[in-house]
XYZ file of C-alpha atoms in Angstrom:
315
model
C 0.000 0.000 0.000
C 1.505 3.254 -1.007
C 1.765 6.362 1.237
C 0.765 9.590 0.463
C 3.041 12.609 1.125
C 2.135 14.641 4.141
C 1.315 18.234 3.318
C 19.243 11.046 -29.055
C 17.872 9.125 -28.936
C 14.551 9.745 -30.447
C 13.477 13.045 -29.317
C 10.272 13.518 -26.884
C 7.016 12.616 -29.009
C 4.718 15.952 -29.942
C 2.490 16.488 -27.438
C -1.338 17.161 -28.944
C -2.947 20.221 -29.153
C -6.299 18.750 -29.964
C -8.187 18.039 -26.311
C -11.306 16.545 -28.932
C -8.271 14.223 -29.843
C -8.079 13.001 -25.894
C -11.708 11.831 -25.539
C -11.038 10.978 -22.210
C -7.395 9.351 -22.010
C -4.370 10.433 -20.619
C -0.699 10.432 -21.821
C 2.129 11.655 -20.081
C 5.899 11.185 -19.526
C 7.230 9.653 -16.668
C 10.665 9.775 -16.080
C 12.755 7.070 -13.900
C 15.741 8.697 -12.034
C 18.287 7.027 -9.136
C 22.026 6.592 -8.904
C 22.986 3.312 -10.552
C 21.890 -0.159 -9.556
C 19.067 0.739 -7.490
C 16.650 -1.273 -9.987
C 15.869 1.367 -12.520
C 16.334 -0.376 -15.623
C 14.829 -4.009 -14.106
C 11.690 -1.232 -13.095
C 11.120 -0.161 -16.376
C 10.777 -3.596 -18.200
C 8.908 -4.507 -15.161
C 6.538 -1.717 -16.328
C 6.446 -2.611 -20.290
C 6.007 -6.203 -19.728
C 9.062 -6.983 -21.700
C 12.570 -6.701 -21.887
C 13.534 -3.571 -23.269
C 16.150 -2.050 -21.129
C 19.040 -3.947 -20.173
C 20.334 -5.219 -16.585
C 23.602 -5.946 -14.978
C 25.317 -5.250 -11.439
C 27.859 -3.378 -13.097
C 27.675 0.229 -12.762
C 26.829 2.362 -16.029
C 24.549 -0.631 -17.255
C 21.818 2.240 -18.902
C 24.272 4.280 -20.978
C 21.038 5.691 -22.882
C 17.418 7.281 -22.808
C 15.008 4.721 -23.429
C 11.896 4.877 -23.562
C 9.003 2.091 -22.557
C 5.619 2.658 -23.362
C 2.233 0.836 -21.648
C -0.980 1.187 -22.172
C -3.603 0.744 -19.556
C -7.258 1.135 -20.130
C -7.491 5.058 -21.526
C -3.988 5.860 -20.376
C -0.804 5.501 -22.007
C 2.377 5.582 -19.611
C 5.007 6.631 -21.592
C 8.379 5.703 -19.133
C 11.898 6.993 -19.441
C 14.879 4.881 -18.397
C 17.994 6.923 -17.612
C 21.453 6.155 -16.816
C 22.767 6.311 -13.420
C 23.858 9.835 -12.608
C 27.678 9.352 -12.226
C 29.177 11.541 -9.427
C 32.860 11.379 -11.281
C 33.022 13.531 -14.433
C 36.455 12.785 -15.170
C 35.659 11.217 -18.497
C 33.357 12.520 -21.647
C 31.255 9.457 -20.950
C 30.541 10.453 -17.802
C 29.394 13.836 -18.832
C 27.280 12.435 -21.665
C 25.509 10.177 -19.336
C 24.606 12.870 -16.752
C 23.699 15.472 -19.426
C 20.907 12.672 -20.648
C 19.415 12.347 -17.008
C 19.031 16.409 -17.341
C 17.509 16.499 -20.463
C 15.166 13.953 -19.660
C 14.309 15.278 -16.325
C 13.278 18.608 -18.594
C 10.479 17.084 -20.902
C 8.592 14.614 -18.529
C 5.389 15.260 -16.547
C 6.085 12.955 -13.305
C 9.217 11.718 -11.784
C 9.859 8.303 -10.187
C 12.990 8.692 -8.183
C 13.836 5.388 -7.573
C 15.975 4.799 -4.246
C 16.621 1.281 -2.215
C 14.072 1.274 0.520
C 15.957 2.065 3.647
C 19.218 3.625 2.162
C 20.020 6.883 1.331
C 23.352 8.289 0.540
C 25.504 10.697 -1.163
C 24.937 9.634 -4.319
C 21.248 9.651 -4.616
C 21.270 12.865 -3.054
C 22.950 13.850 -5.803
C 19.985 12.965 -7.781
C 17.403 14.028 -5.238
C 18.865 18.080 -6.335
C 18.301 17.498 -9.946
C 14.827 16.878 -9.679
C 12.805 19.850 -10.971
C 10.732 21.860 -8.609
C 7.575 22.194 -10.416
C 7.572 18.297 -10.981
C 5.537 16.139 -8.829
C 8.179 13.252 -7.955
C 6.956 9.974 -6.449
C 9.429 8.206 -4.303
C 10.287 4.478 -5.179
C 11.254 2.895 -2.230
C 12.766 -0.128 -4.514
C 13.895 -4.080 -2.621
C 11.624 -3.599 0.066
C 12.310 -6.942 0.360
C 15.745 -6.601 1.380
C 14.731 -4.806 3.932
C 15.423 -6.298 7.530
C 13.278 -4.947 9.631
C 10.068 -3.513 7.650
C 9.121 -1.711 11.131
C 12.214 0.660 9.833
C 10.345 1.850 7.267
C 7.890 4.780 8.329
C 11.174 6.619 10.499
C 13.193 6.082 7.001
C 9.900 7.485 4.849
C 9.529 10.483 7.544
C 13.454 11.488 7.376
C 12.988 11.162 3.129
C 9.719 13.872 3.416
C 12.092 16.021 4.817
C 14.916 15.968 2.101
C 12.061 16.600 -0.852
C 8.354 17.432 -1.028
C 7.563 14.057 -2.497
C 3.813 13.674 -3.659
C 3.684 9.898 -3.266
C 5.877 7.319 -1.423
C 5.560 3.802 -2.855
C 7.817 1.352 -0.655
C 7.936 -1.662 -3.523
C 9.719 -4.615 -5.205
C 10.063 -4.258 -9.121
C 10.300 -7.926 -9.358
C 6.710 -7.824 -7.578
C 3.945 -8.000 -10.305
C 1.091 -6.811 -7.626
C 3.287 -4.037 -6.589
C 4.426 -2.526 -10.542
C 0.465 -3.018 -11.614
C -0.356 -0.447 -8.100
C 2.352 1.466 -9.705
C -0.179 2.226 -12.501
C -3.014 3.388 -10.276
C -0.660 5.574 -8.807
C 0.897 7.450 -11.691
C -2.465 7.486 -13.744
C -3.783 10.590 -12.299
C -0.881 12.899 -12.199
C -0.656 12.444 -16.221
C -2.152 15.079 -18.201
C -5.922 14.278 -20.469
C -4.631 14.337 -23.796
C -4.068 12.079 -27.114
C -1.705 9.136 -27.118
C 1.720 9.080 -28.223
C 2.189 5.792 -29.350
C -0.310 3.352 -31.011
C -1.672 0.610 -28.435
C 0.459 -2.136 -28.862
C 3.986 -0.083 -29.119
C 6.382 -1.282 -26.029
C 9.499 1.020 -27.196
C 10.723 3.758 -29.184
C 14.176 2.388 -30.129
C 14.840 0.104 -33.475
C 15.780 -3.543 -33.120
C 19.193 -2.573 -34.534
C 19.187 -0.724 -30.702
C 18.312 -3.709 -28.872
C 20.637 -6.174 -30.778
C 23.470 -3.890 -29.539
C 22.126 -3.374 -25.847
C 21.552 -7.194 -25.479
C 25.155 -8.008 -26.474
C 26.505 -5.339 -24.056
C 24.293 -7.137 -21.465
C 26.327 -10.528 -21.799
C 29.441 -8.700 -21.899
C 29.154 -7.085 -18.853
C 27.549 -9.989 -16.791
C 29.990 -12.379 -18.472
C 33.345 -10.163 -17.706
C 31.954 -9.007 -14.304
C 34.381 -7.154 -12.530
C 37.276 -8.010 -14.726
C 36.852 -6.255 -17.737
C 36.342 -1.955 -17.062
C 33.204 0.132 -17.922
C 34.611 1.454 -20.540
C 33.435 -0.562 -23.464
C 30.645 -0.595 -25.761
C 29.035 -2.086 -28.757
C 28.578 -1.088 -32.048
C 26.451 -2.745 -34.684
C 28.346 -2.941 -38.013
C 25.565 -4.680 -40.064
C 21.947 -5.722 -38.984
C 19.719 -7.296 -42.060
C 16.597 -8.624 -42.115
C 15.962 -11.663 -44.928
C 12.673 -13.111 -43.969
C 12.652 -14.699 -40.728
C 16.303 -14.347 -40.704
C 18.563 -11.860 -39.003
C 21.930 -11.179 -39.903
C 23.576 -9.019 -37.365
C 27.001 -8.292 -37.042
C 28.726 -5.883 -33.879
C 32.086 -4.969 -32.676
C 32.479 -4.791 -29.346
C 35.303 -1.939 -28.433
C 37.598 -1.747 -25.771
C 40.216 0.523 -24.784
C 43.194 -1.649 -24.055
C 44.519 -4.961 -25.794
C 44.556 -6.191 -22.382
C 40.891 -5.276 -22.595
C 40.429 -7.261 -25.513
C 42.116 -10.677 -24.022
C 39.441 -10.318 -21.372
C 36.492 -10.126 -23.685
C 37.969 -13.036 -25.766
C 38.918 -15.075 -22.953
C 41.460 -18.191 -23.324
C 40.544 -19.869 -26.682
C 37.971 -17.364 -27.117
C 35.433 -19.309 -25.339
C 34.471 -16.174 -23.385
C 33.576 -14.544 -26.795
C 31.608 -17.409 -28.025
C 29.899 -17.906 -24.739
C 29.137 -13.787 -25.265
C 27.465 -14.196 -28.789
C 26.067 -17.863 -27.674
C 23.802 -15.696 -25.023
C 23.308 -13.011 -26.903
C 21.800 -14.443 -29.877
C 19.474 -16.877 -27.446
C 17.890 -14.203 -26.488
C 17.669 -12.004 -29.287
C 15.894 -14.762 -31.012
C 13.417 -14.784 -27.988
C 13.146 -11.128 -28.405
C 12.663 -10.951 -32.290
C 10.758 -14.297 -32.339
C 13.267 -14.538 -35.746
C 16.352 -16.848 -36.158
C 19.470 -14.810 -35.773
C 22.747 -14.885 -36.733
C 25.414 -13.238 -34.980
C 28.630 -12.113 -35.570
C 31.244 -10.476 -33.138
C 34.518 -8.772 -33.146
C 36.455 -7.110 -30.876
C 38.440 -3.916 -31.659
C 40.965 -1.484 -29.417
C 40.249 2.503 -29.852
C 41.705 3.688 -27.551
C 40.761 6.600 -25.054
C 37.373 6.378 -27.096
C 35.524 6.893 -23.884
C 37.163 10.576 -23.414
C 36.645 11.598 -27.007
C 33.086 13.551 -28.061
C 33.937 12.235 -31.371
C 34.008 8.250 -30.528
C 31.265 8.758 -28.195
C 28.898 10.526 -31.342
C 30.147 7.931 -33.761
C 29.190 5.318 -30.868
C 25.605 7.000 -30.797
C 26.082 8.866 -27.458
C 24.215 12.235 -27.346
């Protein structure tokens, strides 16, 4: 049960100026904010219904806005993942990242900070001052579950009522369906009566292409763990479509050769383990038969170049 307050992607769709166009449903963009790994992107699919947004426990999973679109009775939630916000700007990665949470946090009509119930530290309070003013912001007290003692969590919702005039706290689990479908009820009436954005059945904005290179990233980063550094990405060099069939091929990039023995792995049956996952799932995803091709290349400093990162399809 919730508990009310006391007192470059694609850009943002066009918002209509038709209110005969509404007849009687609501549209709105919801934004979901939080320092990384608190459960934002593992929220969103939660949300969708489907798999749209990758997940790993390595930081700077979410490198990108994406957006995941439901439908529910008359109203269409329209939800934006963002990255992490990363409290080191040392790198033009870092910066990229941070300047997508801002310009996300600009165009949305709600906010769903997302925070693990219980916690609260430097870094999401980093977050907490981004959040515009003349926003409502719900607060998502994600892992309730992990909590140890649930009688902690009124004092811990009181001291967070103090740090922001939230207009809803939701203590919830993501990986809850009862919880994410109260979610809805929740949101629903703080999203403005107009048109649709998206036809009925849409669950994303981004292209297949998109989610071919997200998924591969995925394995990479849950396959390397803590071995191999965040600085690495995926690019798709070739993605066709022949029938049921698709031919994709990516490069995965890393900045070191010593980088590049860790993605391989001895034999290269880290690599083949990497594609072996990635295509499963894809083919899950596409409901087509895919075949999948990877290399690894060395650029290096790519991660503290504008030019890479544009190239890379960083905003």
């Amino acid at each position: 049960m919730h508990t009310p307050a006391p007192d470059s992607p694609p850009a943002p769709p066009a918002r209509s100026t038709t209110a005969g166009a509404a007849a009687g449903r609501r549209c709105g963009l919801i934004a979901i904010v939080g320092r990384p790994n608190v459960g934002k992107s593992t929220l969103l699919n939660a949300l969708v219904g489907q798999k749209i947004s990758i997940t790993s426990k390595k930081a700077q999973t979410t490198r990108h806005r994406i957006t995941g679109v439901r439908t529910v009775g008359a109203t269409q939630f329209v939800f934006v993942d963002t990255p992490g916000f990363q409290t080191t700007q040392t790198k033009a990665l870092n910066r990229t990242l941070n300047r997508t949470v801002t310009s996300a946090l600009s165009d949305v009509d709600v906010v769903l900070f997302v925070v693990e119930a219980g916690r609260f530290g430097l870094p999401d309070a980093k977050v907490l001052a981004l959040l515009p003013p003349d926003k409502p912001a719900l607060l998502i007290a994600n892992k309730l579950d992990a909590m140890p003692r649930r009688n902690d969590v009124l004092p811990w919702l009181r001291s967070m009522q103090e740090r922001h005039a939230f207009a809803e706290f939701v203590p919830m689990s993501a990986e809850r369906g009862a919880d994410v479908e109260r979610l809805f009820a929740i949101v629903e009436p703080y999203l403005p009566e107009q048109a649709w954005f998206y036809e009925e059945d849409t669950l994303t904005d981004r292209s297949d292409r998109f989610l071919a290179s997200e998924i591969v990233r995925e394995k990479l980063f849950r396959l390397t763990g803590d071995e191999l550094p965040y600085s690495c990405t995926v690019v798709i060099e070739k993605f066709e479509e022949e029938g049921n069939l698709r031919r994709i091929a990516a490069s995965i990039v890393v900045e070191r050769d010593a980088h590049k023995g860790m993605v391989i792995g001895a034999g290269g049956e880290r690599l083949k383990r990497i594609g072996s996952e990635a295509r499963q799932e894809l083919e899950r995803l596409l409901g087509a038969t895919v075949f999948l091709e990877l290399w690894v290349k060395v650029r290096s400093g790519w991660a503290d170049d504008e030019s890479h990162l544009r190239s890379y399809g960083y905003e």
